[in-house]
C-alpha cells in the first residue's frame, strides 16, 4: 500500500520544522518515527498535502532530570524509554508502558511524541502520562505552551495540539520517594494495542494511601483518570478489601467502548480486573 | 517530485532520487533489487520486511525511503561474509528453521539485533524477542532452536 502523493520536507531543527508548519498550513503533517502516521497514510485514512520529517532532529531525543521533573524529548523512541534507568528508578510505570508498546521493531522507531499526537484510543502512553500528571510542551512559530495531559487528550484521535504546533517535550514531576507505580495491560493479541491498559501511582504515608492516581487507556474513546477509584482508596489502608472496593468502581463514569475484540460489558469487567491488578502490584 | 537520498546498504554507498511516497522496502526491493527483504502484511505487524537500520531492527514497510537518508542499512543479503554463512543463517539451516521461507529474512534480521543486545538469550527471551515476527507456517519451535544454535556459535567464537 502506497500513501497518496504529498510534498516531502525534511526539517533539520525545531525552528525549521515550525517555519515549515507555518508555511505549509493545516494540510501539513509532522512525521517522526512514522509508526502512527504512515500506517494511516497507507490506508488513506490520512492524506496530508505535505509531510514534515523531523526524524533527523537529534535535539528532540533525550531523557533527563531537570529540577523537579524528568523530561523526555518528543522524538525519543519507545525503545529508548523502555531502557532508561533514570525513568525506571523514579517512575517505573513509564518504562513499563514503553516496554508494552507493539514489538521490538515498532519500539525501535515509534516515538512518544508521535504516539501522543496521533491519540489512538488504544495507545499505551496516555494511561501512565495521566497517572503521572505529565505535561506536554507544544511549540509553534509564535511561542511555546504547556498543557496538562488531562487537558491534552480530547477524544478519538483528537487532542489539544493546534495545526501549527509541534510536540517538543513531555514533562513528568518526580514523585515523592514513597511512591510506587505500575502499568498493566490486556493486549489485543495481534496488534498488541491495549484493549484495557491501567496505570496506577500511589504515594503512601503512615501506612495509608496518601495520593492515588489511576488512569485508563483503551476503555473509552478518550483516555481518562478514574477519580472514583482514586477517591475510594485515598486515605485508606492498603488492604485487600479496600483494593477490591476501589477496583469495583473502575470505568463507571465513562462510556465504555465495545468492538469485535471485546464487548462493552467485557471491557468494563477487564477495567475492574486490571485496576485491581495494578493496585495490588503497587501496594504489595 | 524527487527527493535525493544517500544511504549505505550492505556496506555499499548508494545515491538515488526517490518519489516522496516510496516506502523503504520498495526502494530496497524494486530499485536496489535486493529482494530478500519481503513484504508480508504491509501493515507493520508481520516483520517479514525487517532490516537493520543504524543498528536497530526496523520494519521497512513503515519507513519512507526519503526518511532513510543518511542511514546505514543491512539486509539479509549483507549477512554472509566472503561466502561464509552468518551464524544465524547457519543456525536456520542446521535446525530446519524454515518451512516456506517467507518469514525467514525478517526472523533472521530481528535475531541479529536480539543477539547483539543479549548474546546468550534464554528460550523465553528468544520467544519474546520475536514478538514482532509472524511465521504463518507456525514453525516457531525450530526458529527458536535456530537462534539458540547461533547464540552457541557466537559463544564459541567469542571464547575463541
Coordinates of C-alpha atoms in Angstrom, one line a residue:
Chain A
X1 CA 0.0 0.0 0.0
X2 CA 1.3 3.4 -1.0
X3 CA 0.3 6.7 0.5
X4 CA -1.3 9.3 -1.8
X5 CA 1.0 12.0 -3.1
X6 CA 2.5 14.6 -0.8
X7 CA 5.3 17.1 -0.7
X8 CA 8.2 15.8 1.4
X9 CA 10.0 18.4 3.6
X10 CA 13.0 17.5 5.8
X11 CA 13.4 19.7 8.9
X12 CA 16.9 19.9 10.3
X13 CA 15.9 21.7 13.5
X14 CA 12.9 22.5 15.6
X15 CA 12.9 26.1 14.3
X16 CA 12.9 24.9 10.7
X17 CA 10.1 22.4 11.5
X18 CA 8.0 25.2 12.9
X19 CA 8.7 27.5 10.0
X20 CA 7.6 24.7 7.6
X21 CA 4.5 24.1 9.6
X22 CA 3.6 27.8 9.5
X23 CA 4.3 27.9 5.7
X24 CA 2.5 24.7 4.7
X25 CA -0.5 25.3 6.8
X26 CA -3.2 22.9 8.0
X27 CA -2.6 20.5 5.2
X28 CA 0.8 19.5 6.6
X29 CA 1.6 16.6 9.0
X30 CA 4.6 16.0 11.1
X31 CA 6.5 12.7 10.6
X32 CA 8.7 11.4 13.4
X33 CA 9.1 7.7 13.7
X34 CA 6.2 7.3 11.3
X35 CA 4.6 4.3 13.1
X36 CA 1.3 6.0 13.6
X37 CA 1.2 8.4 10.6
X38 CA 2.5 6.1 7.8
X39 CA 0.0 3.3 8.5
X40 CA -2.8 5.8 8.5
X41 CA -1.5 7.3 5.2
X42 CA -1.1 3.9 3.6
X43 CA -4.7 3.1 4.4
X44 CA -5.6 6.6 3.0
X45 CA -7.2 7.4 6.4
X46 CA -5.0 10.5 6.2
X47 CA -3.7 12.2 3.1
X48 CA -1.7 15.2 4.0
X49 CA -0.5 17.6 1.3
X50 CA 2.9 18.0 2.9
X51 CA 4.9 15.8 5.3
X52 CA 7.5 17.5 7.5
X53 CA 10.1 14.9 8.6
X54 CA 11.5 15.6 12.0
X55 CA 13.1 12.2 12.4
X56 CA 16.6 13.6 11.9
X57 CA 16.3 16.3 14.6
X58 CA 18.7 14.9 17.3
X59 CA 17.8 17.7 19.7
X60 CA 14.4 16.2 20.3
X61 CA 15.6 12.9 21.5
X62 CA 16.6 12.8 25.2
X63 CA 15.6 11.7 28.7
X64 CA 16.9 13.8 31.5
X65 CA 16.3 15.2 35.0
X66 CA 15.5 18.9 35.1
X67 CA 14.9 20.2 38.6
X68 CA 11.8 18.6 40.0
X69 CA 10.9 16.9 36.7
X70 CA 12.0 14.2 34.4
X71 CA 11.7 15.4 30.8
X72 CA 11.5 13.3 27.6
X73 CA 12.1 14.8 24.2
X74 CA 9.3 14.2 21.8
X75 CA 11.4 12.2 19.3
X76 CA 12.6 9.7 21.9
X77 CA 11.7 6.2 20.8
X78 CA 9.6 3.9 22.9
X79 CA 12.6 1.5 22.9
X80 CA 15.0 4.2 24.4
X81 CA 12.4 5.0 27.1
X82 CA 12.0 1.3 27.9
X83 CA 15.7 1.1 28.6
X84 CA 16.0 4.2 30.7
X85 CA 17.4 3.5 34.1
X86 CA 16.6 7.0 35.2
X87 CA 12.9 6.6 34.5
X88 CA 12.9 3.0 35.8
X89 CA 14.2 4.3 39.1
X90 CA 11.9 7.3 39.5
X91 CA 8.7 6.5 37.6
X92 CA 8.6 2.8 36.7
X93 CA 5.2 2.8 35.1
X94 CA 6.6 4.9 32.3
X95 CA 9.3 2.3 31.5
X96 CA 6.7 -0.5 31.8
X97 CA 4.3 1.2 29.4
X98 CA 7.1 1.8 26.9
X99 CA 8.1 -1.9 27.0
X100 CA 4.5 -2.9 26.4
X101 CA 4.1 -1.0 23.1
X102 CA 3.9 -3.0 19.9
X103 CA 7.0 -5.1 19.4
X104 CA 10.7 -4.6 19.3
X105 CA 10.8 -3.2 15.8
X106 CA 7.9 -0.8 16.5
X107 CA 9.6 0.4 19.7
X108 CA 12.9 1.0 17.8
X109 CA 11.2 3.5 15.5
X110 CA 8.0 4.8 17.1
X111 CA 8.3 7.9 19.2
X112 CA 6.4 9.1 22.3
X113 CA 5.5 12.5 20.7
X114 CA 4.2 10.8 17.6
X115 CA 2.0 8.4 19.6
X116 CA 0.6 11.3 21.6
X117 CA -0.2 13.4 18.6
X118 CA -2.0 10.5 16.9
X119 CA -4.1 9.8 20.1
X120 CA -5.2 6.3 19.2
X121 CA -7.8 5.4 21.8
X122 CA -5.9 2.1 22.3
X123 CA -2.4 3.6 22.6
X124 CA -0.4 2.7 25.7
X125 CA 1.1 6.1 26.6
X126 CA -2.0 8.0 27.9
X127 CA -2.6 5.9 31.0
X128 CA 0.8 6.3 32.5
X129 CA 1.1 10.0 31.5
X130 CA -2.3 10.8 33.1
X131 CA -1.4 8.9 36.3
X132 CA 2.0 10.6 36.3
X133 CA 0.4 14.0 35.9
X134 CA 2.5 14.7 32.9
X135 CA 2.6 18.0 31.0
X136 CA 3.1 18.2 27.3
X137 CA 5.1 21.1 25.7
X138 CA 3.8 22.4 22.4
X139 CA 5.8 24.8 20.3
X140 CA 4.7 26.9 17.3
X141 CA 6.3 29.7 15.4
X142 CA 4.6 32.2 17.8
X143 CA 5.9 30.6 21.0
X144 CA 5.5 27.7 23.4
X145 CA 2.8 26.5 25.8
X146 CA 2.5 23.7 28.3
X147 CA -0.7 21.6 28.6
X148 CA -1.6 19.1 31.3
X149 CA -2.0 15.6 29.9
X150 CA -5.6 15.6 31.3
X151 CA -6.4 18.5 29.0
X152 CA -4.4 17.3 26.0
X153 CA -6.5 14.2 25.2
X154 CA -9.9 15.4 24.0
X155 CA -11.4 12.4 22.2
X156 CA -11.0 9.8 19.5
X157 CA -7.8 10.7 17.6
X158 CA -8.4 14.3 18.9
X159 CA -6.0 16.4 21.0
X160 CA -5.4 19.9 22.0
X161 CA -2.5 20.1 19.5
X162 CA -3.0 23.0 17.2
X163 CA -2.4 22.8 13.4
X164 CA 0.7 24.9 13.6
X165 CA 2.0 23.2 16.7
X166 CA 4.7 20.6 17.3
X167 CA 5.0 18.5 20.5
X168 CA 8.6 19.0 21.7
X169 CA 8.7 17.6 25.2
X170 CA 6.9 15.5 27.8
X171 CA 7.4 16.6 31.4
X172 CA 6.8 14.4 34.4
X173 CA 7.0 15.6 38.0
X174 CA 9.4 13.4 40.0
X175 CA 7.1 11.7 42.6
X176 CA 7.7 11.6 46.3
X177 CA 10.1 8.9 47.4
X178 CA 7.3 6.8 48.9
X179 CA 5.6 6.4 45.6
X180 CA 5.2 3.2 43.6
X181 CA 3.7 2.9 40.2
X182 CA 2.9 0.4 37.5
X183 CA 1.2 -0.1 34.1
X184 CA -0.7 -3.3 33.4
X185 CA -2.4 -4.2 30.1
X186 CA -4.7 -6.6 28.4
X187 CA -3.5 -6.5 24.9
X188 CA -5.0 -7.3 21.5
X189 CA -3.0 -10.4 20.6
X190 CA -2.3 -9.4 17.0
X191 CA -1.8 -5.7 17.1
X192 CA -0.7 -5.5 20.7
X193 CA -2.7 -2.3 21.2
X194 CA -4.3 -2.0 24.7
X195 CA -7.8 -3.4 25.0
X196 CA -7.5 -2.2 28.5
X197 CA -4.4 -0.5 30.0
X198 CA -4.3 0.7 33.5
X199 CA -1.6 2.8 35.2
X200 CA -1.6 3.3 39.0
X201 CA 0.7 5.5 41.0
X202 CA 0.3 5.6 44.8
X203 CA 2.2 7.6 47.4
X204 CA 1.9 6.2 50.9
X205 CA 2.4 7.9 54.3
X206 CA 1.9 6.4 57.7
X207 CA 0.6 3.2 56.3
X208 CA -2.3 4.7 54.3
X209 CA -2.6 5.6 50.7
X210 CA -1.9 9.3 50.6
X211 CA -2.1 10.2 47.0
X212 CA -3.7 7.8 44.4
X213 CA -3.7 8.3 40.7
X214 CA -5.3 5.7 38.4
X215 CA -5.8 6.1 34.7
X216 CA -7.0 4.0 31.8
X217 CA -6.4 3.7 28.1
X218 CA -8.3 1.5 25.7
X219 CA -11.5 1.6 27.7
X220 CA -13.2 4.7 26.4
X221 CA -12.7 6.8 23.2
X222 CA -10.7 9.2 25.4
X223 CA -8.1 8.0 28.0
X224 CA -9.1 9.2 31.4
X225 CA -8.1 9.4 35.1
X226 CA -10.5 7.4 37.2
X227 CA -11.3 9.6 40.2
X228 CA -13.9 7.2 41.6
X229 CA -11.2 4.6 42.0
X230 CA -8.7 7.1 43.3
X231 CA -11.1 8.6 45.9
X232 CA -12.2 5.2 47.1
X233 CA -8.6 4.4 48.1
X234 CA -7.2 7.7 49.2
X235 CA -6.8 7.9 53.0
X236 CA -7.4 4.2 53.3
X237 CA -5.1 1.4 54.5
X238 CA -3.9 -0.8 51.6
X239 CA -6.0 -3.9 52.5
X240 CA -7.3 -6.5 50.0
X241 CA -10.9 -5.4 50.8
X242 CA -10.1 -1.7 50.2
X243 CA -8.3 -2.5 46.9
X244 CA -11.3 -4.7 45.8
X245 CA -13.8 -2.0 46.7
X246 CA -11.8 0.7 44.8
X247 CA -11.3 -1.5 41.7
X248 CA -15.1 -2.2 41.6
X249 CA -15.6 1.5 40.9
X250 CA -13.5 1.4 37.7
X251 CA -14.9 2.9 34.4
X252 CA -18.2 3.9 36.0
X253 CA -18.0 7.5 34.8
X254 CA -17.3 6.9 31.1
X255 CA -18.9 5.4 28.1
X256 CA -17.1 2.2 27.6
X257 CA -16.2 1.1 24.0
X258 CA -17.2 -2.2 22.5
X259 CA -15.9 -3.8 19.4
X260 CA -15.3 -7.3 17.9
X261 CA -12.3 -7.8 20.2
X262 CA -14.1 -7.0 23.4
X263 CA -17.7 -6.1 24.1
X264 CA -18.6 -3.1 26.2
X265 CA -19.5 -5.4 29.1
X266 CA -16.3 -7.4 28.8
X267 CA -14.1 -4.3 28.6
X268 CA -15.8 -2.9 31.7
X269 CA -15.1 -6.2 33.5
X270 CA -11.5 -6.0 32.3
X271 CA -11.1 -2.5 33.6
X272 CA -12.0 -3.7 37.1
X273 CA -9.7 -6.6 36.9
X274 CA -6.8 -4.6 35.6
X275 CA -7.4 -1.8 38.2
X276 CA -7.3 -4.4 40.9
X277 CA -4.1 -5.9 39.5
X278 CA -2.4 -2.5 39.2
X279 CA -3.4 -1.5 42.7
X280 CA -2.2 -4.9 44.1
X281 CA 1.1 -4.6 42.3
X282 CA 1.7 -1.1 43.6
X283 CA 0.6 -1.9 47.2
X284 CA 2.2 -5.3 47.6
Chain B
X1 CA 8.9 15.5 -7.0
X2 CA 12.1 13.5 -6.5
X3 CA 13.8 13.5 -3.1
X4 CA 17.6 12.9 -3.2
X5 CA 18.8 10.3 -0.8
X6 CA 22.1 8.9 0.1
X7 CA 22.3 5.6 2.0
X8 CA 24.7 2.8 2.8
X9 CA 23.3 -0.6 2.1
X10 CA 25.3 -3.7 3.0
X11 CA 28.4 -1.6 3.0
X12 CA 27.8 0.0 -0.4
X13 CA 27.2 3.6 -0.8
X14 CA 24.0 4.3 -2.8
X15 CA 22.7 7.6 -4.1
X16 CA 19.3 7.9 -5.6
X17 CA 16.3 10.1 -6.1
X18 CA 13.0 8.7 -4.8
X19 CA 9.4 9.7 -5.0
X20 CA 8.3 11.2 -1.7
X21 CA 5.9 8.4 -1.1
X22 CA 8.2 5.5 -1.9
X23 CA 8.5 3.1 1.1
X24 CA 11.9 2.0 2.2
X25 CA 11.0 -1.7 1.5
X26 CA 10.0 -0.7 -2.1
X27 CA 13.3 1.1 -2.6
X28 CA 15.2 -1.9 -1.3
X29 CA 13.3 -4.4 -3.4
X30 CA 12.5 -2.6 -6.6
X31 CA 15.3 -0.1 -7.0
X32 CA 18.2 -1.9 -5.4
X33 CA 16.8 -5.3 -6.5
X34 CA 17.6 -6.8 -3.0
X35 CA 14.5 -9.0 -3.0
X36 CA 15.5 -11.0 0.1
X37 CA 13.5 -8.4 2.2
X38 CA 9.9 -9.5 1.9
X39 CA 6.6 -7.6 2.1
X40 CA 4.1 -9.7 4.1
X41 CA 1.3 -7.8 5.8
X42 CA 2.4 -4.3 4.7
X43 CA 0.9 -3.0 8.0
X44 CA 3.9 -3.2 10.4
X45 CA 2.6 -6.4 12.0
X46 CA 4.3 -9.4 10.5
X47 CA 8.0 -8.4 10.5
X48 CA 8.9 -10.0 7.1
X49 CA 10.3 -6.7 5.9
X50 CA 12.6 -6.3 8.9
X51 CA 16.1 -4.8 8.2
X52 CA 18.8 -3.4 10.4
X53 CA 18.8 0.4 10.1
X54 CA 21.5 2.2 12.1
X55 CA 22.0 -0.8 14.3
X56 CA 18.3 -1.4 15.0
X57 CA 15.8 -3.8 13.7
X58 CA 13.1 -1.8 11.8
X59 CA 10.1 -2.7 9.7
X60 CA 10.9 -1.2 6.3
X61 CA 7.3 -1.2 5.2
X62 CA 6.7 1.6 7.7
X63 CA 9.6 3.9 6.8
X64 CA 9.7 6.3 3.9
X65 CA 12.8 5.8 1.7
X66 CA 13.2 9.6 1.9
X67 CA 13.5 9.3 5.7
X68 CA 16.2 6.8 5.4
X69 CA 18.6 9.4 4.0
X70 CA 22.0 9.2 5.7
X71 CA 21.3 5.8 7.3
X72 CA 23.3 2.6 7.3
X73 CA 21.2 -0.3 6.3
X74 CA 21.9 -4.1 6.4
X75 CA 19.5 -6.5 4.7
X76 CA 19.6 -10.3 4.7
X77 CA 21.9 -10.2 1.6
X78 CA 24.5 -8.4 3.7
X79 CA 24.9 -11.0 6.4
X80 CA 27.1 -13.7 4.8
X81 CA 30.7 -12.6 4.6
X82 CA 33.2 -14.0 2.0
X83 CA 30.8 -16.8 1.1
X84 CA 30.5 -17.9 4.7
X85 CA 27.1 -18.0 6.2
X86 CA 26.3 -15.8 9.2
X87 CA 25.9 -17.9 12.4
X88 CA 22.1 -17.2 12.3
X89 CA 21.9 -18.3 8.7
X90 CA 23.8 -21.5 9.6
X91 CA 21.5 -22.0 12.6
X92 CA 18.4 -21.8 10.4
X93 CA 20.0 -24.3 8.1
X94 CA 21.1 -26.7 10.8
X95 CA 17.9 -26.6 12.8
X96 CA 15.5 -26.6 9.9
X97 CA 14.3 -23.1 11.0
X98 CA 12.3 -22.5 7.8
X99 CA 9.4 -24.2 6.1
X100 CA 8.1 -22.0 3.3
X101 CA 10.9 -19.5 4.0
X102 CA 8.8 -16.3 3.6
X103 CA 9.3 -15.0 7.1
X104 CA 12.9 -16.2 7.4
X105 CA 14.8 -13.0 6.3
X106 CA 12.7 -10.9 8.8
X107 CA 13.2 -13.5 11.6
X108 CA 17.0 -13.5 11.0
X109 CA 17.3 -9.7 10.9
X110 CA 15.3 -9.4 14.1
X111 CA 17.5 -12.1 15.7
X112 CA 20.6 -10.1 14.6
X113 CA 19.6 -7.3 17.0
X114 CA 18.4 -9.8 19.6
X115 CA 21.8 -11.5 19.8
X116 CA 23.6 -8.2 19.7
X117 CA 21.6 -6.9 22.7
X118 CA 21.7 -10.3 24.5
X119 CA 24.3 -12.7 23.1
X120 CA 23.2 -15.6 25.3
X121 CA 19.4 -15.4 25.5
X122 CA 17.2 -18.0 27.2
X123 CA 14.4 -19.7 25.2
X124 CA 11.8 -17.4 26.8
X125 CA 13.9 -14.3 25.8
X126 CA 14.2 -15.6 22.2
X127 CA 10.4 -16.1 22.0
X128 CA 9.7 -12.7 23.5
X129 CA 12.3 -11.1 21.1
X130 CA 10.4 -12.5 18.1
X131 CA 7.1 -10.9 19.2
X132 CA 7.1 -8.7 16.1
X133 CA 7.6 -11.5 13.6
X134 CA 5.0 -14.0 12.4
X135 CA 5.6 -17.4 10.8
X136 CA 2.4 -18.4 9.1
X137 CA 3.7 -22.0 8.8
X138 CA 3.8 -21.8 12.6
X139 CA 7.3 -23.2 12.6
X140 CA 8.3 -21.3 15.7
X141 CA 10.0 -24.1 17.6
X142 CA 12.7 -24.6 15.1
X143 CA 13.1 -20.9 14.6
X144 CA 13.8 -20.6 18.3
X145 CA 16.2 -23.5 18.1
X146 CA 18.0 -21.9 15.2
X147 CA 18.6 -18.7 17.1
X148 CA 19.7 -20.7 20.1
X149 CA 22.1 -22.6 17.8
X150 CA 23.5 -19.3 16.6
X151 CA 23.9 -18.0 20.1
X152 CA 26.1 -21.0 21.0
X153 CA 28.1 -20.4 17.9
X154 CA 28.6 -16.7 18.9
X155 CA 29.8 -18.0 22.3
X156 CA 32.4 -20.4 20.7
X157 CA 33.7 -17.6 18.5
X158 CA 33.9 -15.1 21.4
X159 CA 35.7 -17.7 23.6
X160 CA 37.9 -18.5 20.6

